[in-house]
Short mmCIF file of C-alpha atoms in Angstrom, two decimals:
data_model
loop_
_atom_site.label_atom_id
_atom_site.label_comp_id
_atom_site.label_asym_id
_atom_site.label_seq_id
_atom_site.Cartn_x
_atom_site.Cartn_y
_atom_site.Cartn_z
CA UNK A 1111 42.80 133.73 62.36
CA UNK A 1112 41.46 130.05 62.96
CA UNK A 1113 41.54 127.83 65.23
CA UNK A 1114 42.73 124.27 64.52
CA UNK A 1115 42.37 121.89 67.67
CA UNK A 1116 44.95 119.11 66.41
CA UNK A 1117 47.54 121.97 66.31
CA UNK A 1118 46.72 123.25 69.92
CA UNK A 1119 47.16 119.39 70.71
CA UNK A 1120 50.38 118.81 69.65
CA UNK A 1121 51.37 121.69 71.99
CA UNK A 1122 50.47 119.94 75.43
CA UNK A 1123 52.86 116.63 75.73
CA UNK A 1124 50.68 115.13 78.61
CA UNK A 1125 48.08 114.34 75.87
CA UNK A 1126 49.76 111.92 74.28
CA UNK A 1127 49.42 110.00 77.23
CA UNK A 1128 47.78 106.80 77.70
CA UNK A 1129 45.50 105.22 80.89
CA UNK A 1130 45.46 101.19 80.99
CA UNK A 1131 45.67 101.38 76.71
CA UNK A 1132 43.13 103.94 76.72
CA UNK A 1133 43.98 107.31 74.73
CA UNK A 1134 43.84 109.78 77.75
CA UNK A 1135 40.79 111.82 77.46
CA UNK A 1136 41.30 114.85 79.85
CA UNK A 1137 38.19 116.58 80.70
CA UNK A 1138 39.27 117.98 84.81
CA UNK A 1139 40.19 121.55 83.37
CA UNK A 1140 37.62 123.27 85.76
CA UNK A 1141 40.14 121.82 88.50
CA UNK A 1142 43.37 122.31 86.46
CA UNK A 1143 44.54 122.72 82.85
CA UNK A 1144 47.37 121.05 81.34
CA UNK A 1145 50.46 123.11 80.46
CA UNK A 1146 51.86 123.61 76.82
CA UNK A 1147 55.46 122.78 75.96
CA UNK A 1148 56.30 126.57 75.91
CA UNK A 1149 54.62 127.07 79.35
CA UNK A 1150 57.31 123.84 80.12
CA UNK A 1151 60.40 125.58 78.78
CA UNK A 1152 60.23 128.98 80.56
CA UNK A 1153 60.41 126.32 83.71
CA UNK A 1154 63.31 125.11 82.60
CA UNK A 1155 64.88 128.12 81.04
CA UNK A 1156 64.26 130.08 84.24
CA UNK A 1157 66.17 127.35 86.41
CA UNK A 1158 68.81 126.36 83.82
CA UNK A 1159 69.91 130.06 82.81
CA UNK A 1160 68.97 132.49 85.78
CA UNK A 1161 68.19 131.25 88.78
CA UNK A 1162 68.20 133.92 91.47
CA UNK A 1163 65.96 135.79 93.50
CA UNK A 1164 64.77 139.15 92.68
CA UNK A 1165 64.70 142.71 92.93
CA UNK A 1166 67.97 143.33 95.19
CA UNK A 1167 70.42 141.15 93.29
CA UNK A 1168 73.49 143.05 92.11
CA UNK A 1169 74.65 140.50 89.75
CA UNK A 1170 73.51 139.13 86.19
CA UNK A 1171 70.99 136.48 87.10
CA UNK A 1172 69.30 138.59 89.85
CA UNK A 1173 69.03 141.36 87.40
CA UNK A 1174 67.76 139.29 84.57
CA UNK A 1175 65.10 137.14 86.62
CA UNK A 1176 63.78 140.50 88.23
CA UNK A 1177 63.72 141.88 84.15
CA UNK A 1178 61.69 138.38 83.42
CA UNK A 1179 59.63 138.69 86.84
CA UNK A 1180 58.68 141.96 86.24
CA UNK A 1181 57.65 142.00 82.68
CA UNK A 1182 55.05 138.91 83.68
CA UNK A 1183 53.79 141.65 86.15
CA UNK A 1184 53.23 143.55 82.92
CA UNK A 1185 51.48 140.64 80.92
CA UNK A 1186 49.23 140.20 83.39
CA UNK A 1187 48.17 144.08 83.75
CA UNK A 1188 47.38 143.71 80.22
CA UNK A 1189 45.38 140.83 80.15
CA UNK A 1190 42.77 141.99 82.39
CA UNK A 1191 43.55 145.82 81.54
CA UNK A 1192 43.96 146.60 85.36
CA UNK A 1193 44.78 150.69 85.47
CA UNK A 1194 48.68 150.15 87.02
CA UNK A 1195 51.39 147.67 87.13
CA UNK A 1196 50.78 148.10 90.71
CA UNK A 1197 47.84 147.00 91.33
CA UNK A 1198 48.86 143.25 90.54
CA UNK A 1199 50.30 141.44 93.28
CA UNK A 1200 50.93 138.24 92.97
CA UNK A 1201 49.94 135.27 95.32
CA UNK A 1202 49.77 131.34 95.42
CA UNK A 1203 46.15 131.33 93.33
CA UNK A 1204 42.54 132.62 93.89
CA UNK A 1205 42.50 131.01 97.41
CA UNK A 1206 45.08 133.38 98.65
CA UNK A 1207 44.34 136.51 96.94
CA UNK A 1208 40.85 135.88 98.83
CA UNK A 1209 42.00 135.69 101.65
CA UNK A 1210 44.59 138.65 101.92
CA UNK A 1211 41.24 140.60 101.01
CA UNK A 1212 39.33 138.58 103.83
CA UNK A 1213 41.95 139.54 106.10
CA UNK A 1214 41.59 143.25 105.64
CA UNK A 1215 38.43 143.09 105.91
CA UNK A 1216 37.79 141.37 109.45
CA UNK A 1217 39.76 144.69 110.71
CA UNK A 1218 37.62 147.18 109.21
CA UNK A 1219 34.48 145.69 109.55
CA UNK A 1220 31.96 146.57 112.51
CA UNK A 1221 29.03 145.23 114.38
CA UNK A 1222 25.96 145.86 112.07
CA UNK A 1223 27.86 145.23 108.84
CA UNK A 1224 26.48 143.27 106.43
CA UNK A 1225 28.43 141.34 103.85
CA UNK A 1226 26.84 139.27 100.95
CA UNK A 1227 28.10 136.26 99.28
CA UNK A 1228 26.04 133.71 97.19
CA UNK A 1229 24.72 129.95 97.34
CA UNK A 1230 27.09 128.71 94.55
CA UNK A 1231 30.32 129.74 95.97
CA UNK A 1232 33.27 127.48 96.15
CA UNK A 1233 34.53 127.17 100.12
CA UNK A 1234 37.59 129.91 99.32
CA UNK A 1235 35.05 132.79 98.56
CA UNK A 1236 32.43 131.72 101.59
CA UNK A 1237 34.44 130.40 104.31
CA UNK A 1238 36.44 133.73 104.42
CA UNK A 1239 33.97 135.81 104.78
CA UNK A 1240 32.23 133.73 107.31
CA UNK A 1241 35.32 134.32 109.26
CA UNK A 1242 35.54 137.72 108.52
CA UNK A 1243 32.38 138.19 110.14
CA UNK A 1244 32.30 136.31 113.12
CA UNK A 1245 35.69 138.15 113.84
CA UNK A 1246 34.13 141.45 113.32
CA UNK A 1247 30.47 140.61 114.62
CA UNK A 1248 28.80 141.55 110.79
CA UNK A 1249 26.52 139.61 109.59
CA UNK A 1250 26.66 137.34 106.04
CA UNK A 1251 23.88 137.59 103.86
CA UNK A 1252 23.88 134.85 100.72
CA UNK A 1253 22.04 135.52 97.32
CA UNK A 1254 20.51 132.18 96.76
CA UNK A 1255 20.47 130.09 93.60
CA UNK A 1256 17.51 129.19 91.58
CA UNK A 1257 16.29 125.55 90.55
CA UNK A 1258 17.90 126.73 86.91
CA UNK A 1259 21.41 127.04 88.44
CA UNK A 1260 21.67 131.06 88.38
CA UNK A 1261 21.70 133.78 90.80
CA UNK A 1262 18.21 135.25 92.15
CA UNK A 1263 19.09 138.99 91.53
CA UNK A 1264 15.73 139.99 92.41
CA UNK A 1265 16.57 139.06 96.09
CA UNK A 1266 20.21 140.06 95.80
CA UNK A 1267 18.47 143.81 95.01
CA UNK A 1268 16.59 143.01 98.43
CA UNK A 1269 19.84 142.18 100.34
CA UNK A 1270 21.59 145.68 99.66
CA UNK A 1271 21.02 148.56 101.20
CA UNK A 1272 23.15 150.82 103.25
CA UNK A 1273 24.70 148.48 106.09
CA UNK A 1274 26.14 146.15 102.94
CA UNK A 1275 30.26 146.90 103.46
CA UNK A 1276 31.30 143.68 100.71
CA UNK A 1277 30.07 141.59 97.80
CA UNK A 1278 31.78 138.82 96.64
CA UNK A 1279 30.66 136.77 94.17
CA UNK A 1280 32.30 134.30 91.34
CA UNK A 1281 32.69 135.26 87.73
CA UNK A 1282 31.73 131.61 86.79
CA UNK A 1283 30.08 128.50 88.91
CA UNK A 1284 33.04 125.90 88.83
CA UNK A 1285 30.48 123.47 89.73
CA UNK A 1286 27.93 124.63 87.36
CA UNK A 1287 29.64 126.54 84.94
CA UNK A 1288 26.90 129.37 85.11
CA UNK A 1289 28.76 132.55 84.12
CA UNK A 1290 27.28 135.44 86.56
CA UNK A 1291 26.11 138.90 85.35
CA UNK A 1292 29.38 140.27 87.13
CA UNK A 1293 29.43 144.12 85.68
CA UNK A 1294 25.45 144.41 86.52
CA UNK A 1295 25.88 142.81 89.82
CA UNK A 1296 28.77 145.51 90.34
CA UNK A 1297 27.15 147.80 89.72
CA UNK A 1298 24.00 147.00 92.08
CA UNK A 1299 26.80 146.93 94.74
CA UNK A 1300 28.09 150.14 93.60
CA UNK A 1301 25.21 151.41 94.23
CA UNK A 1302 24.81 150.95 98.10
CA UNK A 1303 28.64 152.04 97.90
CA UNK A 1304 29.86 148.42 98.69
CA UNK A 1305 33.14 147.15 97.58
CA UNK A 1306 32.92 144.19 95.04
CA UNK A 1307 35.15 141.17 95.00
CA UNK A 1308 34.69 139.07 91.58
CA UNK A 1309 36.33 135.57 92.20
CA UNK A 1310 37.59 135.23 88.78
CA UNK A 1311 39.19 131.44 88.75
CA UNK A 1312 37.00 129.85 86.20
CA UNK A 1313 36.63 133.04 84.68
CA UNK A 1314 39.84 134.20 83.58
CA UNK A 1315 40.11 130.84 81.94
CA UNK A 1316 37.47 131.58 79.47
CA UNK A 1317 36.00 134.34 79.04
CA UNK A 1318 37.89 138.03 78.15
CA UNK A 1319 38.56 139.78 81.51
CA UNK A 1320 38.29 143.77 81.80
CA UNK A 1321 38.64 145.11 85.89
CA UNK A 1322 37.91 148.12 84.58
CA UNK A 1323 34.81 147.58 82.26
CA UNK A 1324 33.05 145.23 85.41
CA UNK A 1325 33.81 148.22 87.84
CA UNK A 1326 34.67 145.64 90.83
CA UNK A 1327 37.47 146.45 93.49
CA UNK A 1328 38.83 143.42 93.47
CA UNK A 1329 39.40 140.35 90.95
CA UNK A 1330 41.83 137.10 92.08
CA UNK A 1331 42.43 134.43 89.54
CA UNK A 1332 44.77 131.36 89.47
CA UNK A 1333 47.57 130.55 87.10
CA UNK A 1334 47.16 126.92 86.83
CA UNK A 1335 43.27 127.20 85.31
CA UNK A 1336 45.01 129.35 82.69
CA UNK A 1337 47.93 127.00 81.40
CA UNK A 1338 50.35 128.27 83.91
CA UNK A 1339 52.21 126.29 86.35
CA UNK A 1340 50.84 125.66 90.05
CA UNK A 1341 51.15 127.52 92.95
CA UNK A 1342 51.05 131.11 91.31
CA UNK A 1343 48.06 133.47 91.15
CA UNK A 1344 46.75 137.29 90.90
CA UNK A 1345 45.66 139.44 93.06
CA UNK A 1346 44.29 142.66 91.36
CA UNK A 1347 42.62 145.49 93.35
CA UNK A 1348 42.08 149.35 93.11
CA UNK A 1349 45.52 151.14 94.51
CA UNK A 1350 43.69 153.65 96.13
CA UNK A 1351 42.17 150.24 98.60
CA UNK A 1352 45.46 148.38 98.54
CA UNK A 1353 47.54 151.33 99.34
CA UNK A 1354 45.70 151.24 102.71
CA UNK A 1355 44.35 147.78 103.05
CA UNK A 1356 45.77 145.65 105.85
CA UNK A 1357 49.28 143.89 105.51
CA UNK A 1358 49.13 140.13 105.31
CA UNK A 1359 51.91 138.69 105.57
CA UNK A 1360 55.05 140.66 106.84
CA UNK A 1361 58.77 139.69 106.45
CA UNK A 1362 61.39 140.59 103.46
CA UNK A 1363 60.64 142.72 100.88
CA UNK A 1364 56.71 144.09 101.90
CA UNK A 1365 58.67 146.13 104.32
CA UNK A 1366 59.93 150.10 104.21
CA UNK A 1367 62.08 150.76 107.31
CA UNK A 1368 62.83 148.47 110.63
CA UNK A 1369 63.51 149.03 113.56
CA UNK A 1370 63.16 146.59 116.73
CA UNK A 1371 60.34 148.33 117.97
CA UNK A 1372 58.38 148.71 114.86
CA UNK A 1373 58.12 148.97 110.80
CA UNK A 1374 56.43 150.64 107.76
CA UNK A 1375 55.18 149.50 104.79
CA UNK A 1376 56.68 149.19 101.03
CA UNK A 1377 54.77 150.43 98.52
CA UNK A 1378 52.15 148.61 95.95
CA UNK A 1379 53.33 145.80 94.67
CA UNK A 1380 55.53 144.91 96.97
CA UNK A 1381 53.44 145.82 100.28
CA UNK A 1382 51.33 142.83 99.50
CA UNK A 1383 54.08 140.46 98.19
CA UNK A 1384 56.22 138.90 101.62
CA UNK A 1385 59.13 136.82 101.61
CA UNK A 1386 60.82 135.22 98.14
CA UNK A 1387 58.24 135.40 95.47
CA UNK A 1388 57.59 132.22 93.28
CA UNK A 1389 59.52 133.70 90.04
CA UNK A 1390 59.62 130.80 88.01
CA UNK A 1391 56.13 130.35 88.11
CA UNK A 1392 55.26 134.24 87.92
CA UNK A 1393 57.45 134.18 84.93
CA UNK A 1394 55.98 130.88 83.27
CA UNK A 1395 52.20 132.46 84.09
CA UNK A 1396 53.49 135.14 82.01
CA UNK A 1397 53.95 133.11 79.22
CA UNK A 1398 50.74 131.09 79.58
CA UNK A 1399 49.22 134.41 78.82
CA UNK A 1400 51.03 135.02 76.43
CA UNK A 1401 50.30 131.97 74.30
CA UNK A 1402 46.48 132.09 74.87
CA UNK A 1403 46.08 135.65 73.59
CA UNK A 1404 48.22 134.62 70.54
CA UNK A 1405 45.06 132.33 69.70
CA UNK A 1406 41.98 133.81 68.53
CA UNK A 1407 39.66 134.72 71.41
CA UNK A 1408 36.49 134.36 69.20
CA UNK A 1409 37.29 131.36 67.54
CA UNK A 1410 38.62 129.57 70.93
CA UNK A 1411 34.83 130.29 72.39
CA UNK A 1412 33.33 128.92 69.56
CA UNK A 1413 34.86 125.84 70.09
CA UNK A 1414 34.39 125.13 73.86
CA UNK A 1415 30.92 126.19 73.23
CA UNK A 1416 30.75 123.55 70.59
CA UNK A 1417 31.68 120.89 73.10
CA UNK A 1418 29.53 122.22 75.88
CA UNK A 1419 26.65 122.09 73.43
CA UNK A 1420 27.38 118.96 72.12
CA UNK A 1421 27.90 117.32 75.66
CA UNK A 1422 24.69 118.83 76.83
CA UNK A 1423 22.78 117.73 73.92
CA UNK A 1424 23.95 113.79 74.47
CA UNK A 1425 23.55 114.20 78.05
CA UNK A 1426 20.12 115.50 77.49
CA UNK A 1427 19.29 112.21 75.78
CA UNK A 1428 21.14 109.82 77.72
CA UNK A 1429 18.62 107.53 79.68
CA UNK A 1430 19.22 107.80 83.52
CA UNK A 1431 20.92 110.74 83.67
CA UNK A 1432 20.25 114.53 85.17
CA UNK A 1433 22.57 117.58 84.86
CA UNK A 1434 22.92 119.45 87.67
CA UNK A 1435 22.50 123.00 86.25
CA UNK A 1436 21.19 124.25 83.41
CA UNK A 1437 21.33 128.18 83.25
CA UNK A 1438 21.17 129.52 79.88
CA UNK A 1439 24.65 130.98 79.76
CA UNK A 1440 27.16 128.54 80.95
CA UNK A 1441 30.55 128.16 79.84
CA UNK A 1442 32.58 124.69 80.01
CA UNK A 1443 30.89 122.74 82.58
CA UNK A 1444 28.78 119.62 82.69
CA UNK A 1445 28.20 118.20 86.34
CA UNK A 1446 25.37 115.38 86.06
CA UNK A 1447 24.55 112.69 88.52
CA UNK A 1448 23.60 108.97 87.19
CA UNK A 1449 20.49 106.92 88.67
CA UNK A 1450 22.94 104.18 88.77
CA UNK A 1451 25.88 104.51 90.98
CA UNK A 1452 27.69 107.41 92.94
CA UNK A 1453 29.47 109.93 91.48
CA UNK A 1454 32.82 108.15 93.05
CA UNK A 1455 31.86 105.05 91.13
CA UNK A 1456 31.55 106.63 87.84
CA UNK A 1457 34.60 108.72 88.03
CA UNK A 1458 36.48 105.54 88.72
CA UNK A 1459 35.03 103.56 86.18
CA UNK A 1460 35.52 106.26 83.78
CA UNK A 1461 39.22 106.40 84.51
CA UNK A 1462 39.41 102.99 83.51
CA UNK A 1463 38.64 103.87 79.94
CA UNK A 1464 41.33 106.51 79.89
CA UNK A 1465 38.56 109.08 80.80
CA UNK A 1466 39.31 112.03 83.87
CA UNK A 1467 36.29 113.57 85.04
CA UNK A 1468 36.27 115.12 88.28
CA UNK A 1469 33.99 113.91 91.40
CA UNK A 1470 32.51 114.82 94.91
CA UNK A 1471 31.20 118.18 96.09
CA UNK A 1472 33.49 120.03 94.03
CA UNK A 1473 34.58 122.59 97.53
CA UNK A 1474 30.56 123.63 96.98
CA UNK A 1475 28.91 121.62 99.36
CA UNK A 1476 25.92 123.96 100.18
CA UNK A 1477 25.62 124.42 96.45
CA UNK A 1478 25.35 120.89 96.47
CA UNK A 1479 23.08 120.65 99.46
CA UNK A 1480 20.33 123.31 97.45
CA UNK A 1481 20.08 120.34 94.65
CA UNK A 1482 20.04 117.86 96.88
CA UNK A 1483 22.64 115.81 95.45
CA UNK A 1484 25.78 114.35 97.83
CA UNK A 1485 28.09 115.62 94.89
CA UNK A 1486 27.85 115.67 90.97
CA UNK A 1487 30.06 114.02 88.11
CA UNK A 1488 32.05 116.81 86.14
CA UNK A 1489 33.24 116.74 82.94
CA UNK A 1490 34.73 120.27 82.15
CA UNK A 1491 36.12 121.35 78.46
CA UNK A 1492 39.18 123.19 77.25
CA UNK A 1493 41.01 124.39 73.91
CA UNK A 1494 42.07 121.45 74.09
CA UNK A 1495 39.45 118.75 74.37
CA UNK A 1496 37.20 117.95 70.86
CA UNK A 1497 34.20 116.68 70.04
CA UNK A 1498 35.56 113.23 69.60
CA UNK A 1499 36.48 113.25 73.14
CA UNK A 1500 32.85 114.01 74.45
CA UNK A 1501 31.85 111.36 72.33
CA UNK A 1502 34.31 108.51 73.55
CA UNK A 1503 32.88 110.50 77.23
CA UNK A 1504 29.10 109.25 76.47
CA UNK A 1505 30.10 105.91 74.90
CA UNK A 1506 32.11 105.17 78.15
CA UNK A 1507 28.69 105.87 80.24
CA UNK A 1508 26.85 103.76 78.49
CA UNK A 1509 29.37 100.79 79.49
CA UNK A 1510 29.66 102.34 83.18
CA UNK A 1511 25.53 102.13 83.07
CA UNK A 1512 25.68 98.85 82.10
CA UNK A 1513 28.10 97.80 84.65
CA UNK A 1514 26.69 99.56 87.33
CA UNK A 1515 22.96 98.45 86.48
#
């Protein structure tokens, strides 16, 4: 199978957009992708045919939307080969799925615990553990990054041993794009009997995703990195955790029995899964899947690393400029900052010539304070994007250089 960009491009309507008579030139995708027409149409289908909520229906469009719900459930099993249907609940995005496991966690932590994060995590997979600790009086421990943008695992070795409880650690920088040594990291943790959190957001979006093969307890990912609408995510974990991890939310459907002076607890998916789901969303995720594993994987990786290359090669030789991580395996990310002008400045210049990068500290800021840098410039790459785009990117900091000089 091959991979022809102008055909991918003719699937996603918003890129026939234009910005002040500029041709839009999308390169945010680390923040958000765009959505292809099909991704569109479940939407609509969804609200125009069968509307209803799920699972305890006993009429048509209850039955068919929990049929539709359901089988995205399945999709999604698939596409990161989790063991059981079960063992995917779904949530809002990574930010949530983090923190039903953060949750959990404060209550079975103790004093002397350790937990270990690292120094390029976005806020969602630091800030919850912070908390986590502090409510459970454990301490945090944080692998730190070298000047190359990757993970020191020789001091991440030094930082387990047998009071480490949790590891948590992303499957890809989004601010760096350094993809992590995730199953060898596992398995480090593994061996101090630690459970293992991968925070899979940028991940998922590129690279092939196997729970099983990395050995973690946990993985959380976000639809709307992966073509899907907003607002829906995964949640996978180990059943045999789940099935006796803290509740998070409680309310309709995560429950078993009532009375008014107490309750029990549905079983996996549902214990995890409170209130009205989002089933349009879950349902339009499922087809987001479903049209990026109709592409070819290896072809589709050949191509962002073509732009990533070819970005890093004219960044390399563009006067005044200094990328802000450089670890030998990255995967579609280039944050840079400009000896003329703040990031803020160049974003908004850029987007003046039709150009969206994104800006600012990128929800990293003590990745940002290691490199000493108040935030970065980020241009990030997707099927999508080609290498005409990274071009018209350069040519449009040469005029922001000028203007800013």
């Amino acid at each position: 199978m091959s991979f022809d960009v102008a055909a991918i491009r003719k699937e996603f309507p918003i890129l026939l957009r234009e910005i002040d008579g500029h041709p839009l030139v999308y390169l945010d995708n680390a923040a958000t992708t765009q959505k292809p027409q099909c991704v569109i149409d479940a939407l609509v289908e969804y609200y125009t045919t069968n509307n209803s909520n799920v699972h305890r229906g006993a009429h048509r469009l209850a039955d068919e939307a929990t049929r539709n719900f359901e089988a995205a459930r399945d999709i999604v099993k698939d596409f990161i080969n989790a063991p059981a249907r079960e063992e995917v609940i779904w949530t809002t995005g990574t930010t949530e799925g983090i923190n039903l496991i953060a949750n959990g966690l404060g209550q079975l932590l103790s004093t002397g615990d350790e937990v270990i994060a690292t120094g390029m995590e976005h806020h969602a997979n630091i800030v919850t553990w912070q908390q986590a600790c502090k409510r459970a009086g454990a301490t945090l421990k944080i692998v730190p990054v070298t000047d190359q943008g990757d993970l020191d695992l020789e001091i991440y070795a030094e930082l387990l041993n047998e009071r480490t409880r949790f590891v948590a650690f992303p499957h890809v920088s989004n601010a760096l794009g350094t993809v992590n040594p995730i199953k060898e990291m596992t398995k480090m943790a593994k061996a101090v009997d630690a459970w293992v959190l991968v925070d899979g957001a940028q991940g998922a979006a590129h690279a092939k995703v196997d729970v099983q093969d990395i050995g973690c307890d946990f993985y959380a990912f976000s639809g709307h990195k992966i073509y899907a609408p907003m607002g829906i995510g995964v949640l996978w974990g180990r059943a045999e955790l789940l099935e006796n991890w803290p509740v998070w939310r409680t309310g309709g459907e995560m429950i078993s029995t009532v009375t008014l002076q107490d309750a029990t607890w549905n079983v996996l998916p549902h214990r995890f899964e409170a209130g009205t789901p989002n089933v349009a969303d879950a349902i339009a995720m499922g087809e987001a899947i479903r049209w990026l594993q109709s592409l070819d994987h290896e072809a589709v990786v050949a191509h962002e690393k073509a732009l990533l290359d070819h970005a890093t090669n004219l960044a390399e030789a563009f006067e005044g400029l200094t990328i802000i991580g450089q670890a030998k395996h990255k995967i579609g990310v280039l944050s840079f900052v400009m000896d003329q002008g703040h990031p803020a400045d160049i974003g908004f210049l850029l987007d003046r010539q039709g150009i969206a990068i994104r800006t600012g500290d990128h929800c990293a800021q003590p990745l940002m304070a290691r490199f000493g840098v108040p935030g970065t410039a980020r241009a990030s790459f997707s099927i999508y994007n080609t290498l005409e785009e990274v071009d018209a990117l350069f040519a449009a900091l040469k005029k922001v250089r000028s203007m800013l000089a």
